[in-house]
Coordinates of C-alpha atoms and ligand atoms in Angstrom, one line a residue:
M1 CA 116.9 -162.1 128.9
P2 CA 116.2 -164.5 131.4
K3 CA 117.2 -163.9 134.8
H4 CA 118.9 -167.2 136.6
L5 CA 117.7 -168.1 140.2
F6 CA 119.7 -170.4 142.5
I7 CA 117.4 -171.4 145.6
K8 CA 119.0 -173.2 148.5
T9 CA 116.6 -174.9 150.9
F10 CA 117.5 -175.5 154.4
G11 CA 115.4 -177.6 157.0
C12 CA 112.2 -179.1 156.6
Q13 CA 109.6 -180.2 154.0
M14 CA 107.5 -176.9 155.0
N15 CA 110.6 -175.1 153.6
E16 CA 110.6 -177.4 150.7
R17 CA 107.3 -176.9 149.7
D18 CA 107.6 -173.0 150.4
S19 CA 110.7 -173.0 147.9
E20 CA 108.3 -174.5 145.3
I21 CA 106.4 -171.7 145.6
I22 CA 109.2 -169.0 145.3
E23 CA 110.4 -170.7 142.2
Q24 CA 106.7 -170.5 140.6
L25 CA 106.4 -167.2 141.7
L26 CA 109.5 -166.2 140.4
A27 CA 109.2 -168.2 137.0
Q28 CA 106.4 -165.7 136.4
D29 CA 108.8 -163.0 136.2
G30 CA 111.2 -164.6 133.9
Y31 CA 113.5 -166.2 136.6
I32 CA 114.8 -169.8 135.4
S33 CA 116.5 -172.1 138.2
V34 CA 120.2 -172.7 138.0
S35 CA 122.1 -175.1 139.9
Q36 CA 125.2 -173.1 141.1
P37 CA 125.4 -169.8 142.8
E38 CA 128.1 -168.7 140.4
E39 CA 125.6 -169.0 137.5
A40 CA 122.7 -166.5 139.2
D41 CA 121.6 -163.3 139.3
L42 CA 119.5 -164.1 142.2
V43 CA 120.5 -166.3 145.2
I44 CA 118.1 -167.2 147.7
L45 CA 118.8 -169.2 150.9
N46 CA 115.4 -170.2 152.6
T47 CA 116.8 -170.9 156.0
C48 CA 116.0 -173.3 159.1
S49 CA 116.7 -172.3 162.5
I50 CA 115.4 -175.4 164.5
R51 CA 118.9 -176.3 166.0
A52 CA 122.0 -174.1 166.7
K53 CA 124.1 -175.9 163.7
A54 CA 120.9 -175.2 161.1
E55 CA 121.4 -171.6 161.8
Q56 CA 125.2 -171.8 161.6
K57 CA 125.2 -173.3 158.1
V58 CA 123.2 -170.5 156.7
F59 CA 125.6 -168.0 158.1
S60 CA 128.6 -169.7 156.6
L61 CA 127.2 -170.2 153.2
L62 CA 126.2 -166.5 153.4
G63 CA 130.0 -165.7 154.3
M64 CA 131.0 -167.8 151.3
L65 CA 128.2 -165.9 148.9
R66 CA 130.2 -162.5 149.7
K67 CA 133.0 -163.9 147.4
T68 CA 130.7 -164.9 144.7
Q69 CA 129.3 -161.3 144.8
E70 CA 132.7 -160.0 144.6
K71 CA 133.2 -161.8 141.5
N72 CA 129.6 -160.7 140.3
P73 CA 128.6 -157.5 141.5
L74 CA 125.4 -157.5 140.2
L75 CA 124.3 -160.6 142.2
T76 CA 121.4 -160.3 144.7
I77 CA 121.3 -162.2 147.6
A78 CA 117.9 -162.5 149.6
V79 CA 117.3 -164.8 152.7
C80 CA 114.0 -165.9 153.9
G81 CA 112.3 -168.6 156.0
C82 CA 112.9 -169.1 159.7
V83 CA 116.3 -167.5 160.3
A84 CA 114.8 -164.6 158.1
Q85 CA 112.1 -164.3 160.6
Q86 CA 114.0 -164.9 163.4
E87 CA 117.1 -162.1 162.9
G88 CA 115.1 -159.8 160.6
K89 CA 117.0 -156.5 160.2
A90 CA 120.0 -157.9 162.0
I91 CA 121.0 -159.8 159.3
F92 CA 121.8 -156.9 156.9
K93 CA 124.1 -155.6 160.0
R94 CA 126.0 -158.9 160.1
M95 CA 126.1 -159.6 156.3
P96 CA 125.8 -156.3 154.5
H97 CA 125.9 -158.1 151.1
V98 CA 122.4 -159.4 151.6
S99 CA 119.7 -157.0 150.0
I100 CA 116.4 -158.5 150.7
V101 CA 114.9 -160.4 154.0
V102 CA 111.9 -161.9 154.0
G103 CA 109.7 -163.6 156.8
T104 CA 108.1 -167.0 156.6
Q105 CA 104.8 -165.8 155.9
Q106 CA 106.1 -163.2 153.5
I107 CA 107.3 -164.8 150.5
Y108 CA 104.5 -163.6 148.4
Q109 CA 106.3 -160.0 148.7
L110 CA 109.4 -161.2 146.9
P111 CA 108.8 -160.3 143.3
N112 CA 107.4 -156.9 144.5
M113 CA 110.8 -156.5 146.4
L114 CA 113.0 -157.5 143.7
A115 CA 111.3 -154.9 141.2
R116 CA 111.7 -152.3 143.7
L117 CA 115.4 -153.4 144.3
E118 CA 115.5 -152.8 140.5
R119 CA 114.0 -149.4 140.6
G120 CA 116.9 -148.6 142.9
E121 CA 114.8 -148.3 145.9
S122 CA 116.2 -149.8 149.2
T123 CA 114.9 -153.1 150.4
R124 CA 116.2 -152.8 153.6
E125 CA 113.4 -152.1 155.8
I126 CA 111.8 -155.3 155.1
S127 CA 109.4 -156.3 157.8
C128 CA 109.4 -160.0 159.1
D129 CA 105.6 -159.1 160.5
L130 CA 104.2 -162.6 161.4
E131 CA 100.8 -160.8 163.1
K132 CA 99.9 -158.9 160.1
S133 CA 100.2 -161.8 157.8
F134 CA 98.2 -163.9 159.3
V135 CA 95.1 -161.8 158.0
I136 CA 95.7 -163.1 154.6
P137 CA 97.5 -166.4 155.0
P138 CA 100.0 -167.1 152.2
F139 CA 98.1 -170.0 150.9
Q140 CA 94.9 -168.2 150.2
K141 CA 96.7 -165.6 148.1
L142 CA 98.6 -168.4 146.0
L143 CA 95.3 -169.6 145.0
E144 CA 94.1 -166.1 144.0
E145 CA 97.0 -164.7 142.4
S146 CA 99.2 -167.6 140.6
P147 CA 98.1 -170.7 139.0
A148 CA 98.7 -174.0 140.7
P149 CA 102.0 -175.4 140.8
S150 CA 102.8 -177.1 137.6
P151 CA 105.1 -180.1 138.2
A152 CA 107.7 -181.4 135.8
P153 CA 107.0 -184.3 133.7
S154 CA 109.3 -186.5 136.0
E155 CA 107.4 -185.5 139.2
Y156 CA 105.5 -187.8 140.8
K157 CA 105.1 -186.8 144.4
K158 CA 104.1 -183.3 145.9
F159 CA 103.8 -181.8 149.2
I160 CA 100.3 -179.9 150.2
T161 CA 100.6 -177.3 153.2
I162 CA 97.4 -178.0 155.0
M163 CA 98.2 -175.6 158.1
Q164 CA 100.9 -173.6 159.4
G165 CA 102.4 -172.3 162.6
C166 CA 102.2 -174.2 166.1
N167 CA 100.5 -173.5 169.3
N168 CA 102.4 -176.2 171.2
F169 CA 105.0 -174.0 172.8
C170 CA 107.3 -177.0 173.6
S171 CA 109.8 -175.3 175.8
Y172 CA 112.9 -175.9 173.2
C173 CA 111.1 -175.1 170.2
V174 CA 112.0 -171.8 167.6
V175 CA 108.8 -172.7 165.8
P176 CA 106.0 -170.8 167.4
A177 CA 108.5 -167.8 167.0
T178 CA 109.1 -168.4 163.4
R179 CA 106.1 -169.8 162.1
G180 CA 103.4 -168.0 164.2
R181 CA 100.2 -169.5 165.6
E182 CA 98.6 -172.3 164.0
I183 CA 96.1 -171.6 161.3
S184 CA 94.6 -174.5 159.2
R185 CA 93.8 -173.9 155.1
P186 CA 90.3 -174.3 154.3
V187 CA 89.3 -177.9 153.1
A188 CA 88.1 -176.8 149.8
D189 CA 91.2 -175.3 148.7
I190 CA 93.0 -178.6 149.6
L191 CA 90.8 -180.5 147.9
E192 CA 91.0 -178.4 144.7
E193 CA 94.8 -178.5 145.0
V194 CA 94.8 -182.3 145.3
H195 CA 92.7 -182.4 142.0
L196 CA 94.7 -180.2 140.3
L197 CA 97.8 -182.0 141.2
V198 CA 96.4 -185.4 140.4
D199 CA 95.2 -184.2 136.8
R200 CA 98.8 -183.5 136.3
G201 CA 99.9 -187.1 136.9
I202 CA 101.1 -186.6 140.6
K203 CA 100.6 -190.0 142.3
E204 CA 101.9 -189.3 146.0
I205 CA 100.6 -186.8 148.0
T206 CA 102.0 -185.7 151.2
L207 CA 99.7 -183.4 153.7
L208 CA 102.3 -181.0 155.7
G209 CA 101.8 -179.2 159.2
Q210 CA 103.7 -178.6 162.2
N211 CA 100.9 -180.7 163.9
V212 CA 98.5 -182.0 161.6
N213 CA 96.5 -183.6 164.2
S214 CA 95.0 -180.6 165.3
Y215 CA 93.9 -179.4 161.8
G216 CA 90.6 -177.5 161.9
L217 CA 90.8 -177.1 165.6
T218 CA 92.3 -173.7 166.2
N219 CA 91.1 -172.0 162.9
P220 CA 88.7 -169.1 161.9
V221 CA 89.1 -170.5 158.4
A222 CA 88.7 -174.2 158.0
E223 CA 85.3 -175.6 158.7
K224 CA 85.0 -176.8 162.3
A225 CA 83.5 -180.0 161.7
T226 CA 86.5 -181.1 159.5
G227 CA 89.2 -182.8 161.6
F228 CA 92.3 -184.3 160.4
A229 CA 90.8 -187.9 160.0
D230 CA 88.0 -186.3 157.9
L231 CA 90.2 -184.7 155.7
L232 CA 92.7 -187.4 155.3
T233 CA 89.4 -189.6 154.2
L234 CA 88.4 -186.7 152.0
V235 CA 91.8 -186.8 150.1
A236 CA 92.2 -190.7 150.1
Q237 CA 89.1 -190.9 148.0
I238 CA 90.2 -188.4 145.2
P239 CA 90.7 -191.1 142.2
G240 CA 94.6 -190.8 141.2
V241 CA 95.9 -190.3 144.7
E242 CA 97.9 -193.9 144.7
R243 CA 99.6 -193.0 147.8
L244 CA 98.9 -190.4 150.6
R245 CA 101.0 -189.5 153.4
F246 CA 101.2 -186.8 156.2
T247 CA 103.6 -185.3 158.7
S248 CA 104.1 -184.2 161.3
S249 CA 102.0 -185.3 164.5
N250 CA 101.9 -184.6 168.2
P251 CA 101.2 -187.7 170.5
Q252 CA 98.8 -186.2 172.4
D253 CA 96.4 -185.3 169.8
L254 CA 96.5 -188.8 168.0
S255 CA 92.7 -189.4 167.7
H256 CA 91.3 -192.9 167.5
E257 CA 89.7 -191.7 164.1
L258 CA 93.0 -191.2 162.9
M259 CA 94.5 -194.6 163.8
Q260 CA 91.4 -196.1 162.0
C261 CA 92.3 -194.4 158.9
F262 CA 95.2 -196.8 158.7
K263 CA 92.7 -199.6 158.8
Y264 CA 90.3 -198.3 156.3
L265 CA 92.2 -196.1 153.6
D266 CA 94.1 -198.3 151.3
N267 CA 96.1 -195.7 149.7
L268 CA 97.2 -194.2 153.2
C269 CA 100.9 -195.5 153.7
P270 CA 101.7 -197.5 156.7
H271 CA 104.3 -195.1 158.2
F272 CA 104.0 -192.9 161.1
H273 CA 106.3 -190.3 162.1
L274 CA 105.7 -189.9 165.9
P275 CA 108.1 -187.4 167.9
A276 CA 108.7 -188.7 171.1
Q277 CA 111.6 -186.2 172.1
S278 CA 112.4 -188.2 175.3
G279 CA 111.5 -191.3 177.2
S280 CA 111.4 -189.4 180.9
N281 CA 108.4 -188.0 182.1
A282 CA 110.5 -185.6 184.2
V283 CA 112.2 -184.3 180.9
L284 CA 108.9 -184.5 178.9
Q285 CA 107.2 -182.2 181.3
R286 CA 109.9 -179.6 181.3
M287 CA 110.1 -179.9 177.2
H288 CA 106.4 -178.8 177.9
R289 CA 105.4 -182.0 176.1
K290 CA 101.6 -182.8 176.7
Y291 CA 101.8 -186.5 177.1
T292 CA 103.5 -189.0 179.5
R293 CA 105.8 -191.9 178.6
E294 CA 102.7 -194.1 179.2
L295 CA 100.5 -192.1 177.0
Y296 CA 102.9 -192.3 174.4
L297 CA 103.2 -196.1 174.5
E298 CA 99.5 -196.3 174.6
K299 CA 99.3 -194.6 171.3
V300 CA 101.6 -196.8 169.9
E301 CA 100.0 -200.1 171.0
S302 CA 96.7 -198.7 169.7
L303 CA 98.2 -197.4 166.4
R304 CA 99.9 -201.0 165.9
L305 CA 96.5 -202.5 166.8
A306 CA 94.9 -200.7 163.9
C307 CA 97.8 -201.3 161.9
P308 CA 100.1 -204.2 162.6
E309 CA 102.6 -203.5 159.7
I310 CA 102.9 -199.7 160.5
A311 CA 106.2 -198.5 160.6
L312 CA 106.9 -195.8 163.2
S313 CA 109.9 -193.4 163.3
T314 CA 110.7 -190.6 165.8
D315 CA 112.4 -187.3 167.0
I316 CA 114.7 -187.5 169.8
I317 CA 116.4 -184.9 171.7
V318 CA 119.7 -185.8 174.2
G319 CA 121.0 -183.7 176.7
F320 CA 118.0 -181.5 177.3
P321 CA 118.6 -179.2 180.2
G322 CA 118.8 -181.2 183.6
E323 CA 118.6 -184.7 181.6
T324 CA 120.1 -187.2 184.2
D325 CA 121.7 -190.3 183.3
S326 CA 118.7 -192.0 184.3
D327 CA 116.6 -189.7 182.3
F328 CA 118.5 -190.9 179.2
E329 CA 118.2 -194.6 180.2
Q330 CA 114.6 -194.2 180.0
T331 CA 115.0 -192.7 176.6
M332 CA 117.1 -195.9 175.5
D333 CA 114.5 -198.0 177.1
L334 CA 111.7 -196.3 175.0
L335 CA 113.8 -197.3 171.9
E336 CA 113.9 -200.9 173.2
T337 CA 110.4 -200.9 173.9
V338 CA 108.9 -199.7 170.7
R339 CA 111.7 -200.7 168.3
Y340 CA 111.5 -198.0 165.8
H341 CA 112.1 -198.5 162.2
G342 CA 114.2 -195.2 162.1
S343 CA 114.7 -192.1 164.1
F344 CA 116.2 -188.5 164.2
S345 CA 118.1 -187.9 167.0
F346 CA 119.6 -184.3 168.0
K347 CA 121.8 -182.5 170.6
Y348 CA 119.7 -180.1 172.5
S349 CA 120.6 -176.8 171.6
D350 CA 119.4 -173.4 172.9
R351 CA 117.5 -171.3 170.6
P352 CA 116.5 -167.7 170.7
H353 CA 113.0 -166.8 172.3
T354 CA 112.6 -170.0 173.9
R355 CA 112.0 -171.1 177.6
S356 CA 114.4 -173.5 178.0
S357 CA 117.2 -171.7 177.2
S358 CA 117.0 -170.0 180.2
F359 CA 116.6 -173.4 182.2
E360 CA 119.6 -174.0 184.7
N361 CA 121.6 -177.3 184.6
K362 CA 122.7 -177.2 181.0
I363 CA 124.4 -180.5 180.0
A364 CA 128.0 -180.8 178.8
E365 CA 129.0 -181.2 175.3
E366 CA 130.8 -184.4 175.7
I367 CA 127.8 -185.9 177.7
K368 CA 125.5 -184.8 174.7
S369 CA 127.9 -186.5 172.4
E370 CA 128.2 -189.7 174.2
R371 CA 124.5 -189.9 174.5
L372 CA 123.7 -189.3 170.9
H373 CA 126.3 -191.8 169.9
R374 CA 124.9 -194.6 172.1
F375 CA 121.4 -193.8 171.1
Q376 CA 122.1 -193.9 167.1
S377 CA 124.4 -196.9 167.4
R378 CA 121.3 -198.9 169.1
Q379 CA 118.9 -197.3 166.5
D380 CA 121.3 -198.8 163.8
Q381 CA 121.1 -202.1 165.0
I382 CA 117.4 -201.9 165.5
S383 CA 116.7 -200.7 162.0
L384 CA 119.0 -203.5 160.8
E385 CA 116.9 -206.1 162.5
R386 CA 113.8 -204.4 161.6
N387 CA 114.9 -204.3 157.7
Q388 CA 116.0 -208.1 157.9
E389 CA 112.3 -208.8 159.0
L390 CA 111.6 -207.9 155.5
V391 CA 113.8 -210.3 153.5
G392 CA 111.9 -212.8 151.4
K393 CA 108.6 -210.8 151.6
T394 CA 107.2 -209.2 148.5
V395 CA 106.3 -205.7 148.8
D396 CA 104.8 -202.8 146.6
V397 CA 107.1 -200.0 145.8
M398 CA 106.9 -196.6 144.1
I399 CA 109.6 -195.8 141.7
E400 CA 111.7 -192.8 142.3
Q401 CA 114.6 -192.8 140.4
V402 CA 115.8 -194.7 137.5
K403 CA 119.5 -195.0 136.8
E404 CA 121.5 -196.8 134.6
K405 CA 122.5 -199.8 137.2
S406 CA 119.9 -199.4 139.8
V407 CA 116.4 -198.2 140.5
Q408 CA 115.5 -196.6 143.6
S409 CA 112.2 -197.1 144.9
R410 CA 110.1 -196.8 148.3
T411 CA 107.7 -198.8 150.1
G412 CA 104.5 -197.4 151.7
S413 CA 106.1 -197.9 155.2
N414 CA 109.1 -195.6 153.9
H415 CA 111.8 -198.0 153.3
I416 CA 114.1 -197.3 150.3
V417 CA 114.4 -200.4 148.1
H418 CA 117.1 -200.6 145.4
F419 CA 116.8 -203.1 142.3
A420 CA 118.3 -203.9 138.9
P421 CA 116.4 -201.7 136.0
K422 CA 114.1 -203.3 133.6
E423 CA 113.0 -201.4 130.4
N424 CA 110.4 -199.0 130.6
L425 CA 110.3 -198.2 134.3
I426 CA 109.2 -194.6 135.2
P427 CA 109.3 -192.5 138.5
G428 CA 105.8 -192.8 140.2
E429 CA 105.1 -196.3 138.8
L430 CA 104.1 -198.7 141.6
V431 CA 105.8 -202.4 141.1
S432 CA 106.2 -205.2 143.4
V433 CA 109.6 -206.4 144.3
R434 CA 110.6 -209.2 146.4
I435 CA 113.4 -208.1 149.0
T436 CA 116.6 -210.2 149.0
H437 CA 119.0 -208.2 151.0
A438 CA 118.6 -205.8 154.4
G439 CA 120.9 -203.0 155.0
M440 CA 120.7 -200.7 157.8
H441 CA 119.5 -197.7 155.5
S442 CA 118.0 -199.6 152.6
L443 CA 117.2 -202.7 151.3
N444 CA 117.9 -204.6 148.0
G445 CA 115.1 -206.3 145.8
E446 CA 114.4 -208.0 142.5
I447 CA 111.1 -207.1 140.6
S448 CA 108.6 -209.4 140.8
D449 CA 106.1 -208.1 138.2
H450 CA 105.9 -205.4 135.6
Ligands
LIG1 N1 117.6 -178.5 170.1 C1 117.8 -180.0 169.7 N2 116.8 -180.4 168.7 C2 115.7 -179.5 168.6 N3 114.6 -180.1 167.9 C3 113.7 -179.0 167.9 N4 114.3 -178.0 168.5 C4 115.5 -178.6 169.0 C5 116.4 -177.8 169.9 N5 116.3 -176.2 170.5 C6 114.4 -181.3 167.3 C7 113.1 -182.1 167.8 C8 111.9 -181.6 166.8 C9 113.0 -181.9 165.5 C10 112.4 -181.2 164.2 O1 113.9 -180.9 165.6 O2 113.2 -183.4 167.8 O3 110.9 -182.6 166.6
LIG2 FE1 113.2 -175.3 160.5 FE2 111.1 -175.7 161.7 FE3 111.4 -173.5 160.3 FE4 111.1 -176.0 159.4 S1 109.6 -174.8 160.6 S2 112.5 -174.5 158.3 S3 112.3 -177.0 160.7 S4 112.9 -174.1 161.8

């Protein structure tokens, strides 16, 4: 009898990739994925703790799963990811219906733990031991022990983890505590995985890391000579990689070589996510960001020089402890200066084990909400204006989803474009589309060649 797995992923693309690995590992043990927790024998929550809200979502879903388990007492509930890493055994106390807690680097232990649970052993002593797991980085184990990921026929894009952890220690950020120190994956392993994926029909690759710009710098396993720009060039040259993307980057490490990649690598998509977090130097300093507003703007200018059509996006935190009205105005001013194509903006929240959680002068909730609203409204207007610049232009898009009445596609610059379907369009195909209408969050177009 096949066993049924429901997996819910919270948070970032790293987690999405980890969830894929988990599904793949468990498929070897006969698990089939289902879309509802009620249909499952095993529910896994792959969790995120980046902001207080993300963590609250996890606990509220766990609360609801208690009822699901009352109806199906054989249901096993497991928690992995960043909340698991952060809270460890405390989860068993708060949510006694959970049987397994696995840290971010221990997902390869899951099959083993499930087997123990089946034998009637307790899995409640489970460790979330970051330090120990660095001896064998999970991505190496993946290649040793299990076959490479096998994409479904309709899949056309994949993430590849090139590094894990973070050494930056921004004062607000929980990631060094949940994902540990930076470690890069060996170049040869990455290239091998890219080859495998393109052989299986994957057209778009996104290289993932908390801070890809420092790939290979802090690292006992990767070859020192291969920095991120070199890696990107090697991946771009692999035949079959039609589109190449990466995320995420820290402004201070954005090198000249990386900027030049946008000039010379045709398949590198002209989109750059460059988190600014704040436009105020005083706040940036307290955030322990290692750049100033001026350096950030210089990087933006150089990037645009290297690739004039590049679309920029960012992350912003409003209401960091001590953020004054004039600090916030500087963030608004940064938005006016850069005119991002889009951004993700958040109200600051205290996270465990972070330095800023003990900072004084916390900002009142209403002020944070007001600031967030102002920032987001202005960004929406700018996004619309930016999108309108594309009307009348013909752009190459990759097809994402073909529905009866509309096709969803994406430009290299990461804009979503909808257009009327034609016959024989398939996800992953590149077509040309003339943009006819711009909205705030997406564009409409007409297919101009197929
Ligand atoms: N509060 C609010 N936002 C945060 N982020 C990270 N930590 C916090 C926090 N404590 C935001 C940053 C980061 C994005 C992934 O989440 O903007 O770039
Ligand atoms: Fe969330 Fe950060 Fe963990 Fe990703 S690495 S799941 S964003 S806390």
